[in-house]
GROMACS .gro file of C-alpha atoms in nm:
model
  438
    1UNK     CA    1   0.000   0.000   0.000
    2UNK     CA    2   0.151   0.319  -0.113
    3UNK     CA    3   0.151   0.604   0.211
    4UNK     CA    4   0.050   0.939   0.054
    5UNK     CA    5   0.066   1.122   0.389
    6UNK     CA    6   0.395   1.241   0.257
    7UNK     CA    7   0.320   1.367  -0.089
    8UNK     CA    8   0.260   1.738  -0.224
    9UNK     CA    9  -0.074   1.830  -0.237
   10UNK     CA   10  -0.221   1.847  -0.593
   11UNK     CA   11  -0.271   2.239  -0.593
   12UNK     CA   12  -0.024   2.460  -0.596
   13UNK     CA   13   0.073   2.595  -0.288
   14UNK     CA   14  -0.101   2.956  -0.295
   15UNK     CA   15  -0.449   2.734  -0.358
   16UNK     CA   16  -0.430   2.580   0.003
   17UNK     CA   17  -0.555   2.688   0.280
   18UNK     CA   18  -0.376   2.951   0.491
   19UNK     CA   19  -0.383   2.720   0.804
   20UNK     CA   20  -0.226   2.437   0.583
   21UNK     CA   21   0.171   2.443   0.683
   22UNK     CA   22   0.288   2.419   0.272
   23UNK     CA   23   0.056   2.741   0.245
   24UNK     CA   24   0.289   3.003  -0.007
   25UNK     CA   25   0.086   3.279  -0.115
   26UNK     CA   26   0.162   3.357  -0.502
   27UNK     CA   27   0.287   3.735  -0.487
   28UNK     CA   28   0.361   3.853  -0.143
   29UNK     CA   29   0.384   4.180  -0.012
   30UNK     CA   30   0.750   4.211  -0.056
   31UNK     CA   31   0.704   3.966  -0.369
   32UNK     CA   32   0.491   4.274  -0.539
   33UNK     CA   33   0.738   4.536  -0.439
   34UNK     CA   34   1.017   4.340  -0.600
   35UNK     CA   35   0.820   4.318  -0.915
   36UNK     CA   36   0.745   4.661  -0.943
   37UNK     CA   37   1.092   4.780  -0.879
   38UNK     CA   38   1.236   4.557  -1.137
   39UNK     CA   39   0.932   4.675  -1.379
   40UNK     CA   40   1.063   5.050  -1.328
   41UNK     CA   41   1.445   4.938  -1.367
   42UNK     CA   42   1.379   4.772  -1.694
   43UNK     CA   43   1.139   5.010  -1.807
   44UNK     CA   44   1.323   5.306  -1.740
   45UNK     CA   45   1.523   5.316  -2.004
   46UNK     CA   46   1.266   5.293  -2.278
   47UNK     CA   47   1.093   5.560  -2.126
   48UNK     CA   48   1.387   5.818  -2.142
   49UNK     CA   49   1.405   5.722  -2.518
   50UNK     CA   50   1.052   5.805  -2.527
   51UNK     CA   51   1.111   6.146  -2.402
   52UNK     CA   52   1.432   6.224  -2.529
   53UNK     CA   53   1.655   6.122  -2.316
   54UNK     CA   54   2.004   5.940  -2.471
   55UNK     CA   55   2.252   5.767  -2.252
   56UNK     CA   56   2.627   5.836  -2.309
   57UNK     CA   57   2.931   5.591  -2.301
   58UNK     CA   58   3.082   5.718  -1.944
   59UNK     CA   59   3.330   5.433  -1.894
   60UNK     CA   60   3.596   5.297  -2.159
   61UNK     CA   61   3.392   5.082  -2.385
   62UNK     CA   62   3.010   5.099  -2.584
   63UNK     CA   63   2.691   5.042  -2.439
   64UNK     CA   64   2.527   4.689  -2.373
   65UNK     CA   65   2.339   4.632  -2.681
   66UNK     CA   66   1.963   4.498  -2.640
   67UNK     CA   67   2.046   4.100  -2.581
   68UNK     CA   68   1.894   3.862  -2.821
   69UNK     CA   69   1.612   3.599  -2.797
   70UNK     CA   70   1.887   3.384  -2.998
   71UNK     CA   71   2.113   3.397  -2.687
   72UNK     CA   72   1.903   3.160  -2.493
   73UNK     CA   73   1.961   3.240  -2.088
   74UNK     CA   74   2.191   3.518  -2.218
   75UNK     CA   75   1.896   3.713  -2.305
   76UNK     CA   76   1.766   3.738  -1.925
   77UNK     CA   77   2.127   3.743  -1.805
   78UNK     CA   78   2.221   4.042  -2.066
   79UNK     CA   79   1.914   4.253  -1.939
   80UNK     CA   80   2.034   4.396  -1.623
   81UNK     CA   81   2.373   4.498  -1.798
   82UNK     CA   82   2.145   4.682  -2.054
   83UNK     CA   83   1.920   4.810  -1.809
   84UNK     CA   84   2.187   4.971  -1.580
   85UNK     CA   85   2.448   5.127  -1.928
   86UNK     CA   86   2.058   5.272  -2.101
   87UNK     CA   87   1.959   5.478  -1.735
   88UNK     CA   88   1.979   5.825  -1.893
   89UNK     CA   89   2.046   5.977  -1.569
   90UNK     CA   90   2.381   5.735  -1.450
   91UNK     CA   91   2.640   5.986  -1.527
   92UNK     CA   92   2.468   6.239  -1.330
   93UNK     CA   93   2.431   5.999  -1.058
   94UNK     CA   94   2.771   5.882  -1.044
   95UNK     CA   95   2.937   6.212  -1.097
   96UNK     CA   96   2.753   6.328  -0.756
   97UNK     CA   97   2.859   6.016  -0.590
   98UNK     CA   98   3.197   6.109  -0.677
   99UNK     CA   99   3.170   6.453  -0.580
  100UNK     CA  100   3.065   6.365  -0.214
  101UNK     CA  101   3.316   6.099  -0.147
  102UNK     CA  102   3.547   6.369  -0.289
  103UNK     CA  103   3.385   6.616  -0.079
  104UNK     CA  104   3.331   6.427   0.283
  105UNK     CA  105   3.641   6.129   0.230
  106UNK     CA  106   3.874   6.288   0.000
  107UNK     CA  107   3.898   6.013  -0.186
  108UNK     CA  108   3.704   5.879  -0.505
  109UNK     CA  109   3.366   5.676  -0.510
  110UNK     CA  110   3.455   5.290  -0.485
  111UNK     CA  111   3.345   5.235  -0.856
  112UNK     CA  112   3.479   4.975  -1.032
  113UNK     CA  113   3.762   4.994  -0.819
  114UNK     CA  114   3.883   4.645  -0.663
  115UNK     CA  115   3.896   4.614  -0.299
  116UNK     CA  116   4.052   4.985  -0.156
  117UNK     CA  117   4.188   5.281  -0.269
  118UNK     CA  118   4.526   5.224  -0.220
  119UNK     CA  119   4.778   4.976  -0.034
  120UNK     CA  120   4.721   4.862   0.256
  121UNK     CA  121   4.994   4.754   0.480
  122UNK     CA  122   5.094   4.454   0.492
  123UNK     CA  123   4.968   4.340   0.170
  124UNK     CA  124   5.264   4.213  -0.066
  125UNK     CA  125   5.406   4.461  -0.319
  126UNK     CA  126   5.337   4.196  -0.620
  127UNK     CA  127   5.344   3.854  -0.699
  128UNK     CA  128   5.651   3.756  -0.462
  129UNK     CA  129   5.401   3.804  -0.191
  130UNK     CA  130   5.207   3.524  -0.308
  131UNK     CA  131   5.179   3.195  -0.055
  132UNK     CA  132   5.076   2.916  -0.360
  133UNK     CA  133   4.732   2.855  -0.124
  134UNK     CA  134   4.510   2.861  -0.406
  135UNK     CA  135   4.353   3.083  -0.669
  136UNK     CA  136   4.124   3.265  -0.449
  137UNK     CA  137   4.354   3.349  -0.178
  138UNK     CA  138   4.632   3.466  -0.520
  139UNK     CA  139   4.288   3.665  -0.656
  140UNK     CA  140   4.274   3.834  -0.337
  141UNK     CA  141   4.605   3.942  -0.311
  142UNK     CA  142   4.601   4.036  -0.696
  143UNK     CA  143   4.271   4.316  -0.615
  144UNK     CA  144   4.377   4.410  -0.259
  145UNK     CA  145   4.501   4.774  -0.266
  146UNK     CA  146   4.494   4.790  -0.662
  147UNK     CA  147   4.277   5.019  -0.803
  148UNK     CA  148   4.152   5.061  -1.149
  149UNK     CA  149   4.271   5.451  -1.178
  150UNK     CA  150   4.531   5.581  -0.965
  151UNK     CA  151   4.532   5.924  -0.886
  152UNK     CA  152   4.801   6.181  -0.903
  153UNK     CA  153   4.908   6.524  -0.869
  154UNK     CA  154   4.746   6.801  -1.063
  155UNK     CA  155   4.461   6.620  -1.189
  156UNK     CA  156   4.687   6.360  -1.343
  157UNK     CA  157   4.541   6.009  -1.366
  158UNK     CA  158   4.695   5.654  -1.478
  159UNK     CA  159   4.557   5.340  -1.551
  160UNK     CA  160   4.566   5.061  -1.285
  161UNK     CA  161   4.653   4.801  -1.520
  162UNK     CA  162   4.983   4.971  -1.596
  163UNK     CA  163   5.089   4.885  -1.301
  164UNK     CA  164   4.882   4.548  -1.152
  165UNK     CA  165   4.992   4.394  -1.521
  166UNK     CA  166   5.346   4.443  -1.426
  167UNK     CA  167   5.312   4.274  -1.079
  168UNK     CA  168   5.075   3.991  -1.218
  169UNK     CA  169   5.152   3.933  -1.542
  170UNK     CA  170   5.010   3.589  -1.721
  171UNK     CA  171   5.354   3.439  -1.863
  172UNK     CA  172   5.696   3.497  -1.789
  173UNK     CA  173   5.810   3.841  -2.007
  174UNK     CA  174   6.056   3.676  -2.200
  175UNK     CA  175   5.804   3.434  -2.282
  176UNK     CA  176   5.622   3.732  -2.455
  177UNK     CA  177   5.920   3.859  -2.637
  178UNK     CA  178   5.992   3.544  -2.739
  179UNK     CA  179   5.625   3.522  -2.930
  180UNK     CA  180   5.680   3.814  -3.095
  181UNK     CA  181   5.982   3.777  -3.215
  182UNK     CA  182   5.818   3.464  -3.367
  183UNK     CA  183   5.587   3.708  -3.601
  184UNK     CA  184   5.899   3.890  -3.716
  185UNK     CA  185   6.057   3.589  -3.835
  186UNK     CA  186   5.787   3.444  -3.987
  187UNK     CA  187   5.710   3.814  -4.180
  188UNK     CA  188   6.095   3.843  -4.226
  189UNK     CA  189   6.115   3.498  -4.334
  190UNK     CA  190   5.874   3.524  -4.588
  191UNK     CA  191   6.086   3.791  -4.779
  192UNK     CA  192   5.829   4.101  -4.619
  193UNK     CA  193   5.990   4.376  -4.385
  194UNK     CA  194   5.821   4.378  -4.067
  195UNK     CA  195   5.867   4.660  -3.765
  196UNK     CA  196   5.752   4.620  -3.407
  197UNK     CA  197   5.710   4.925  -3.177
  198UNK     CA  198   5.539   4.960  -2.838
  199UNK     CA  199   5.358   5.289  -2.667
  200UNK     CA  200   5.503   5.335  -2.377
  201UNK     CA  201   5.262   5.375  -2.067
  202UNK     CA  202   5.184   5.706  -1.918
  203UNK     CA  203   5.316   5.580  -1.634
  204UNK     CA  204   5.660   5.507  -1.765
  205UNK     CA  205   5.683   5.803  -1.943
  206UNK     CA  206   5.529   6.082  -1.699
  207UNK     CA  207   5.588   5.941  -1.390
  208UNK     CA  208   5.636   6.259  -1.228
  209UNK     CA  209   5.234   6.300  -1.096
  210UNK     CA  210   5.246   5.973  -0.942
  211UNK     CA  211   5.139   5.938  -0.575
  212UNK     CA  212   5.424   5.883  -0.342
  213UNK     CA  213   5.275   5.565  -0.207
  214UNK     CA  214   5.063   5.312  -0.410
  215UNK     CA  215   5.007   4.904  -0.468
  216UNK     CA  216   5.210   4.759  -0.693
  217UNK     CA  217   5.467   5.060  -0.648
  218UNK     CA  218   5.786   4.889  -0.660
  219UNK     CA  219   5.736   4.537  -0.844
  220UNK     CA  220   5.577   4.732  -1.110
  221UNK     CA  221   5.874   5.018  -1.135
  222UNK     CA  222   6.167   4.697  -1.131
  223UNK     CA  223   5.966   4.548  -1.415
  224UNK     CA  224   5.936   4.888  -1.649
  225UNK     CA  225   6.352   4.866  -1.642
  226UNK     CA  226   6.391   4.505  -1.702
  227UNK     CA  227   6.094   4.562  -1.966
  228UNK     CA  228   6.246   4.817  -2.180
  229UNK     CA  229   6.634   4.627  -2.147
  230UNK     CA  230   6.439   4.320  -2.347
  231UNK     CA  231   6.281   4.520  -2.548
  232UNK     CA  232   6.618   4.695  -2.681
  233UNK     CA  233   6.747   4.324  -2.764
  234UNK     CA  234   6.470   4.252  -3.004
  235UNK     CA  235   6.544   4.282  -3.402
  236UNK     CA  236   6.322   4.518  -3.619
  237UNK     CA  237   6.215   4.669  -3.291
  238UNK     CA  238   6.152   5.067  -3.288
  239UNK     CA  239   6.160   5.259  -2.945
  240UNK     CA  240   5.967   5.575  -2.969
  241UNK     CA  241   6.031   5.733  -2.602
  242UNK     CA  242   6.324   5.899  -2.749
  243UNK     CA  243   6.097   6.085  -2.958
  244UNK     CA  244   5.811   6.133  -2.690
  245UNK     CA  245   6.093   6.254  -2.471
  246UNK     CA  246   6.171   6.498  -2.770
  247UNK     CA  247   5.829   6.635  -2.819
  248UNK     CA  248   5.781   6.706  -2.416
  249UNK     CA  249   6.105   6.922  -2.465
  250UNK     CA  250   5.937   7.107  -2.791
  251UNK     CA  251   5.571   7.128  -2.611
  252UNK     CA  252   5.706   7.220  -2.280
  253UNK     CA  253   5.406   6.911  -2.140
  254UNK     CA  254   5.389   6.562  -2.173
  255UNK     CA  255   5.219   6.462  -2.499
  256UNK     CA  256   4.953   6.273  -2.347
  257UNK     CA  257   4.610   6.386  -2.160
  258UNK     CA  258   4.628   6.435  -1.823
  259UNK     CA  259   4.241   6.239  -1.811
  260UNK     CA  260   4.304   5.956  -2.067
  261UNK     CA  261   4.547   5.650  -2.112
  262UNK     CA  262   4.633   5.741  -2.436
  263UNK     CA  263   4.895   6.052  -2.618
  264UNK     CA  264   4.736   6.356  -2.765
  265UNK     CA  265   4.755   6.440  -3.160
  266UNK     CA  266   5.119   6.516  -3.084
  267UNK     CA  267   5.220   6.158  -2.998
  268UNK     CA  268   4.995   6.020  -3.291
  269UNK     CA  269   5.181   6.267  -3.539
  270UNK     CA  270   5.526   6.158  -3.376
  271UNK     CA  271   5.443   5.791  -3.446
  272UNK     CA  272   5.334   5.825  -3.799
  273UNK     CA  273   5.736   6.020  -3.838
  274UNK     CA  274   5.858   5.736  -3.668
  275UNK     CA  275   5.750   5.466  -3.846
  276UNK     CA  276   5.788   5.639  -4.188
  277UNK     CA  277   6.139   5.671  -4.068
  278UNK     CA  278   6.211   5.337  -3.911
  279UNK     CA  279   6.105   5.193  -4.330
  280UNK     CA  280   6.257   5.478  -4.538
  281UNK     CA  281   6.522   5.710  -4.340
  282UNK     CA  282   6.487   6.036  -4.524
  283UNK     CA  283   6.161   5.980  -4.617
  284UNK     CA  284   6.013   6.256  -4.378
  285UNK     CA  285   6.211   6.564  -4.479
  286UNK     CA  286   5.945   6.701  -4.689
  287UNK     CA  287   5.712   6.646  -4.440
  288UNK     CA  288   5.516   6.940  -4.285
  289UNK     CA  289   5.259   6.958  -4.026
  290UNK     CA  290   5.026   7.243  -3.879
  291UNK     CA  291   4.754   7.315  -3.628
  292UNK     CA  292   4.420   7.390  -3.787
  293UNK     CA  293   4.213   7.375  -3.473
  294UNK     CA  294   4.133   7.151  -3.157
  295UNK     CA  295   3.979   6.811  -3.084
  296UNK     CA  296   3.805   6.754  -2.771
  297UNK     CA  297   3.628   6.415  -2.636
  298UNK     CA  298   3.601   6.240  -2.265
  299UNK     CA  299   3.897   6.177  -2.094
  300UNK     CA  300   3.827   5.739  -2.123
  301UNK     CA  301   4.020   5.744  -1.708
  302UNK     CA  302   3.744   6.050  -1.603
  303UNK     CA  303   3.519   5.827  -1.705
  304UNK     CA  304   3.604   5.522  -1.524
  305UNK     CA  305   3.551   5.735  -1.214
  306UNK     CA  306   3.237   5.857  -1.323
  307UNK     CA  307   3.336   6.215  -1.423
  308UNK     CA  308   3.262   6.397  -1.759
  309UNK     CA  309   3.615   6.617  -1.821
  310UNK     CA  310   3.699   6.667  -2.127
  311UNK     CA  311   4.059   6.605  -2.297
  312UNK     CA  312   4.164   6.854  -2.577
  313UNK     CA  313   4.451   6.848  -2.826
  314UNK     CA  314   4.551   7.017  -3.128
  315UNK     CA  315   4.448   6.904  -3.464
  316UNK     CA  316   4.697   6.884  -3.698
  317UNK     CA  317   4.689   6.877  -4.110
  318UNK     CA  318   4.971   6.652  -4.233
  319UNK     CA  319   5.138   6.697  -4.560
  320UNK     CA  320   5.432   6.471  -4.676
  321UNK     CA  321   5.507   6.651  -4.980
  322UNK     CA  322   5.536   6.992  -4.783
  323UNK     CA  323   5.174   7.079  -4.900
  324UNK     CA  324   4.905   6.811  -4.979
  325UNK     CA  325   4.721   6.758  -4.657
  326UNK     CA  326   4.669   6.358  -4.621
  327UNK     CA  327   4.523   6.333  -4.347
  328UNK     CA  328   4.187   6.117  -4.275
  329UNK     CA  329   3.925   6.103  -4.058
  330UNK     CA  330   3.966   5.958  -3.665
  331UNK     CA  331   3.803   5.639  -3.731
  332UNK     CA  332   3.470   5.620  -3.533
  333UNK     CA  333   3.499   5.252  -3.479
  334UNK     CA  334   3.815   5.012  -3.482
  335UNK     CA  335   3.739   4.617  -3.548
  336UNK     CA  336   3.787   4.477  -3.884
  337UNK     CA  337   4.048   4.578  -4.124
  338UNK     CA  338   4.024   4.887  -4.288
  339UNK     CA  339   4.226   5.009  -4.593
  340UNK     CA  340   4.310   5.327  -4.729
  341UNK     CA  341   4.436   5.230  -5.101
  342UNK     CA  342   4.296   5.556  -5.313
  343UNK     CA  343   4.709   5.608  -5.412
  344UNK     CA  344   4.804   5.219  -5.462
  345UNK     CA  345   5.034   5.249  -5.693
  346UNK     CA  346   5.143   5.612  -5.693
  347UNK     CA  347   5.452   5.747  -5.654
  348UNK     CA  348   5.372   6.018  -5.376
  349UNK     CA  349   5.720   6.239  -5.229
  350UNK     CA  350   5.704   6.206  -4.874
  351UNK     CA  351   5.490   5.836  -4.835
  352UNK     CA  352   5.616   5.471  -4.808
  353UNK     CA  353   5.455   5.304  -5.137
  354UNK     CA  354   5.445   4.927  -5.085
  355UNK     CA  355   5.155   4.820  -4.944
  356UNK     CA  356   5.152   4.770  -4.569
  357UNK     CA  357   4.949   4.596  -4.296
  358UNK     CA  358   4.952   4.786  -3.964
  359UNK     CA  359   4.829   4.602  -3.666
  360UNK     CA  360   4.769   4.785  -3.346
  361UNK     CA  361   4.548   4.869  -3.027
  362UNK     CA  362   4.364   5.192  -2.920
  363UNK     CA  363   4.676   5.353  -2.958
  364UNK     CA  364   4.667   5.325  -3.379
  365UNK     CA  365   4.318   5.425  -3.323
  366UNK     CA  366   4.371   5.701  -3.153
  367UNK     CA  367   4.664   5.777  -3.443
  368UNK     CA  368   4.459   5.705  -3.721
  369UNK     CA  369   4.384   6.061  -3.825
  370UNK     CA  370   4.738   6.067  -3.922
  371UNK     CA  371   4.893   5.716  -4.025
  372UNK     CA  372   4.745   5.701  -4.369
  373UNK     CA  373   4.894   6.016  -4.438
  374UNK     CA  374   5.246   5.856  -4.441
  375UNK     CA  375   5.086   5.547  -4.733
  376UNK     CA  376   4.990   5.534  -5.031
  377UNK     CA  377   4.851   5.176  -4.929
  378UNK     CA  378   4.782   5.129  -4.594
  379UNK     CA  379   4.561   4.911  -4.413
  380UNK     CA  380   4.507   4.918  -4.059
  381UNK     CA  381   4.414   4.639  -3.839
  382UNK     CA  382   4.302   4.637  -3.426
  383UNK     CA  383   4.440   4.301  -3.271
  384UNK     CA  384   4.253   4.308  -2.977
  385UNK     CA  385   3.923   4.229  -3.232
  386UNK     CA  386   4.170   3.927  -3.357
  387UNK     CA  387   3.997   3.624  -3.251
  388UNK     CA  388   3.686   3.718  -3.513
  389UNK     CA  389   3.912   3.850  -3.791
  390UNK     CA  390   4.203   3.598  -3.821
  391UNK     CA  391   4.130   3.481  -4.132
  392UNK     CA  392   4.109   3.875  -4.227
  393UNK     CA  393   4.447   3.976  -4.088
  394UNK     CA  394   4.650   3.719  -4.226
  395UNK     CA  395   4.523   3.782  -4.597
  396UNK     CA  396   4.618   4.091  -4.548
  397UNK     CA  397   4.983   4.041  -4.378
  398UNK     CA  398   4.983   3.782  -4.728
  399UNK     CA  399   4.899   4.060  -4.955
  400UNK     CA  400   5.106   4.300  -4.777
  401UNK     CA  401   5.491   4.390  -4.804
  402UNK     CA  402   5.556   4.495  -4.505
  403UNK     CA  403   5.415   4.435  -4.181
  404UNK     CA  404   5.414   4.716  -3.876
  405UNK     CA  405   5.317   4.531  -3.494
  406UNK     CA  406   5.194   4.811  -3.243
  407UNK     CA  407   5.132   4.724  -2.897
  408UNK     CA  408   5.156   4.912  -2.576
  409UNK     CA  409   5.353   4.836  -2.307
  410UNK     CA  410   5.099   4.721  -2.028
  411UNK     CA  411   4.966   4.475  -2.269
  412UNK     CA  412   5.305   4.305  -2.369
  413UNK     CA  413   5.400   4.291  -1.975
  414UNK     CA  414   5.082   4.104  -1.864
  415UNK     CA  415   5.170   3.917  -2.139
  416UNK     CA  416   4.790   3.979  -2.272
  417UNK     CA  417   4.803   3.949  -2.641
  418UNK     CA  418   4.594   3.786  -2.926
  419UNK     CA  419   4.855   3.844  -3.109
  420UNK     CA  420   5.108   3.592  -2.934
  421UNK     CA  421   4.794   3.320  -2.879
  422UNK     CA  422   4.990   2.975  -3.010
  423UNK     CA  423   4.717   2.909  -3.240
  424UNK     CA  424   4.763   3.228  -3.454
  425UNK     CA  425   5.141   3.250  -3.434
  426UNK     CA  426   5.133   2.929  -3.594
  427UNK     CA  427   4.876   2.973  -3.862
  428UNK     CA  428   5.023   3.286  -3.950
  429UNK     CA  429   5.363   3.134  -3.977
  430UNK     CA  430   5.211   2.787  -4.222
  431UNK     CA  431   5.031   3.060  -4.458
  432UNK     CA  432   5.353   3.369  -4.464
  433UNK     CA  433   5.551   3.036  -4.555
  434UNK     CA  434   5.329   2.904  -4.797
  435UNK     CA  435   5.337   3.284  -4.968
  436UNK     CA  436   5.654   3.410  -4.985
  437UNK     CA  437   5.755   3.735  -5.181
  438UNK     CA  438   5.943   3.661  -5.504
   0.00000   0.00000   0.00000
């Protein structure tokens, strides 16, 4: 005989009678309240479209887009992250929760910002420090004390990752180095010319606003030194601090913002000489640049601490011959390859002619007003889209004669590169083989 003492009831639970002890009514009190809050959080959004109000990108990347039904659970798990970047009124809202903890702590809002605002004692000063005991106690030690933005004198900020990629980096650097000299091989190897330079970080190269005291302070300085001692040892390798050094003298201020990670329209210009140099000496004595206005957008560091300031350069006209300005538009968006081949084939004083594959990070983006000016064929490439352009980037190393590597320094320290992924190196090296230049 089967005992059905101890089975569910055949209702559901809000049908039963409040005395009965499975009783569950359907929506609560605090069940409705959660409901309508989450109604108003989604809804939000929508509504400020409605009635004209447009959310900005206020950190350093786009918006969520709308998830889609063809994501399956990532639909319901996308929402909230769409909800929370489409709330017209966020910046304001984090810019005055900055501007009390500024006000009342002296220090910034907690946003996005690990565990602290800056070291705390005791904690080790970088991977040394680390016991072995497991991933979570090395994660904790990796956050504690580092902050995404670090915050220095005169309104001078630098990105965390400078330094926490030095002290934590994912392979051994001359592991890294070792990768990329791979590429060059294989380019060099395959009868093409190849050049790799690296942007130094602002921390490297204005290190003068620093704080005194911060996480990562002194494993991260010992590792800039040994970094740029490898770097000097690698073939086909172009330094560009001498030149950055060069401009500060000329400017009389660093040429990079204060507000963002990257160089101003001074460092993009001195790249584009430097690389024009580095593959034809002589090459940029006809050259001739001017100002013909300013360029202002959010500083992307501001921004990661919730602030609107803006950063503002001069806008230069570049003209290689002495008086064609060649100079393009900033590209709006940097994934998949883009060319600029209007002069293929042209002999043009004062640009490299052969056609040439220039793969790079935020820093060619933020350069690519003025790189095509120095090409007659020149297609540009953004490695950290890599993984869904492979196919993409090689054809165009293949149909390429010479091949230019950019990279910035935190990157190649943490040892974080598509670039040097196994997979690629070696696909790239079977297909640069299998097409040499005669």
């Amino acid at each position: 005989m089967t005992d059905t003492s101890r089975k569910l009831p055949p209702v559901h639970e809000a049908w039963l009678p409040r005395e009965h002890s499975l009783y569950r009514p359907r929506h609560g009190k605090r069940q409705v309240t959660a409901l309508v809050c989450a109604a108003a959080f989604f809804a939000a959004p929508a509504l400020g479209w409605v009635f004209g109000g447009r959310p900005s990108e206020i950190e350093n990347r786009e918006l969520a887009s709308f998830p889609s039904l063809a994501d399956g659970w990532g639909f319901f798990t996308g929402m909230p992250q769409w909800a929370t970047d489409h709330l017209v009124f966020r910046e304001g809202a984090i810019e005055a929760a900055d501007g009390i903890s500024h006000g009342l702590f002296g220090e910034p809002a907690p946003m996005g910002q690990g565990e602290g605002t800056g070291p705390i004692p005791g904690v080790p000063d970088g991977p040394q420090g680390q016991s072995g005991d497991g991933d979570a106690q090395d994660g904790q030690q990796q956050n504690a004390g580092y902050t995404e933005v670090i915050e220095g004198s005169d309104g001078w900020l630098y990105y965390g990752d400078d330094v926490k990629g030095k002290c934590f980096p994912e392979r051994p650097l001359s592991e890294t180095f070792e990768r990329l000299d791979r590429i060059r091989h294989a380019v060099e190897a395959s009868g093409r010319r190849f050049v790799l330079t690296i942007a130094p970080d602002k921390t490297t190269m204005v290190p003068q606003h620093l704080p005194d005291s911060y996480a990562g302070k002194e494993c991260s300085t010992e590792t800039t030194e040994r970094f740029w001692k490898l770097a000097a040892q690698l073939r086909s390798f172009l330094d560009v601090r001498p030149s950055l050094e060069d401009a500060e003298q000329q400017l009389g201020h660093p040429p990079y913002f204060a507000n963002d990670t990257h160089w101003t329209d001074d460092g993009a210009v001195m790249l584009t000489r430097d690389v024009a140099e580095a593959l034809q000496p002589g090459v940029t004595d006809t050259w001739r640049s001017r100002g013909v206005g300013w360029s202002t957008s959010n500083g992307d560091l501001a921004s990661m601490l919730g602030r609107s300031e803006p950063k503002t350069s001069v806008r230069y006209e570049l003209m290689p011959d002495g008086s064609t300005d060649r100079t393009q538009d900033t590209l709006r968006k940097f994934d998949g390859p883009v060319r600029y081949d209007a002069d293929a084939g042209r002999d043009i004083e004062g640009t490299i002619g052969a056609p040439t594959a220039l793969i790079g990070d935020s820093f060619t983006f933020a350069s690519s007003r003025y790189l095509p000016a120095a090409f007659a064929d020149l297609t540009l490439l953004s490695y950290p889209q890599l993984g869904d352009h492979k196919k993409a980037t090689i054809d165009t190393f293949i149909r390429s004669e010479i091949v230019v590597v950019q990279t910035v320094e935190r990157s190649v320290a943490e040892g974080d590169l598509p670039l040097i992924d196994e997979g690629f190196i070696e696909l790239m090296e079977r297909r640069l083989a299998a097409n040499p230049i005669r």
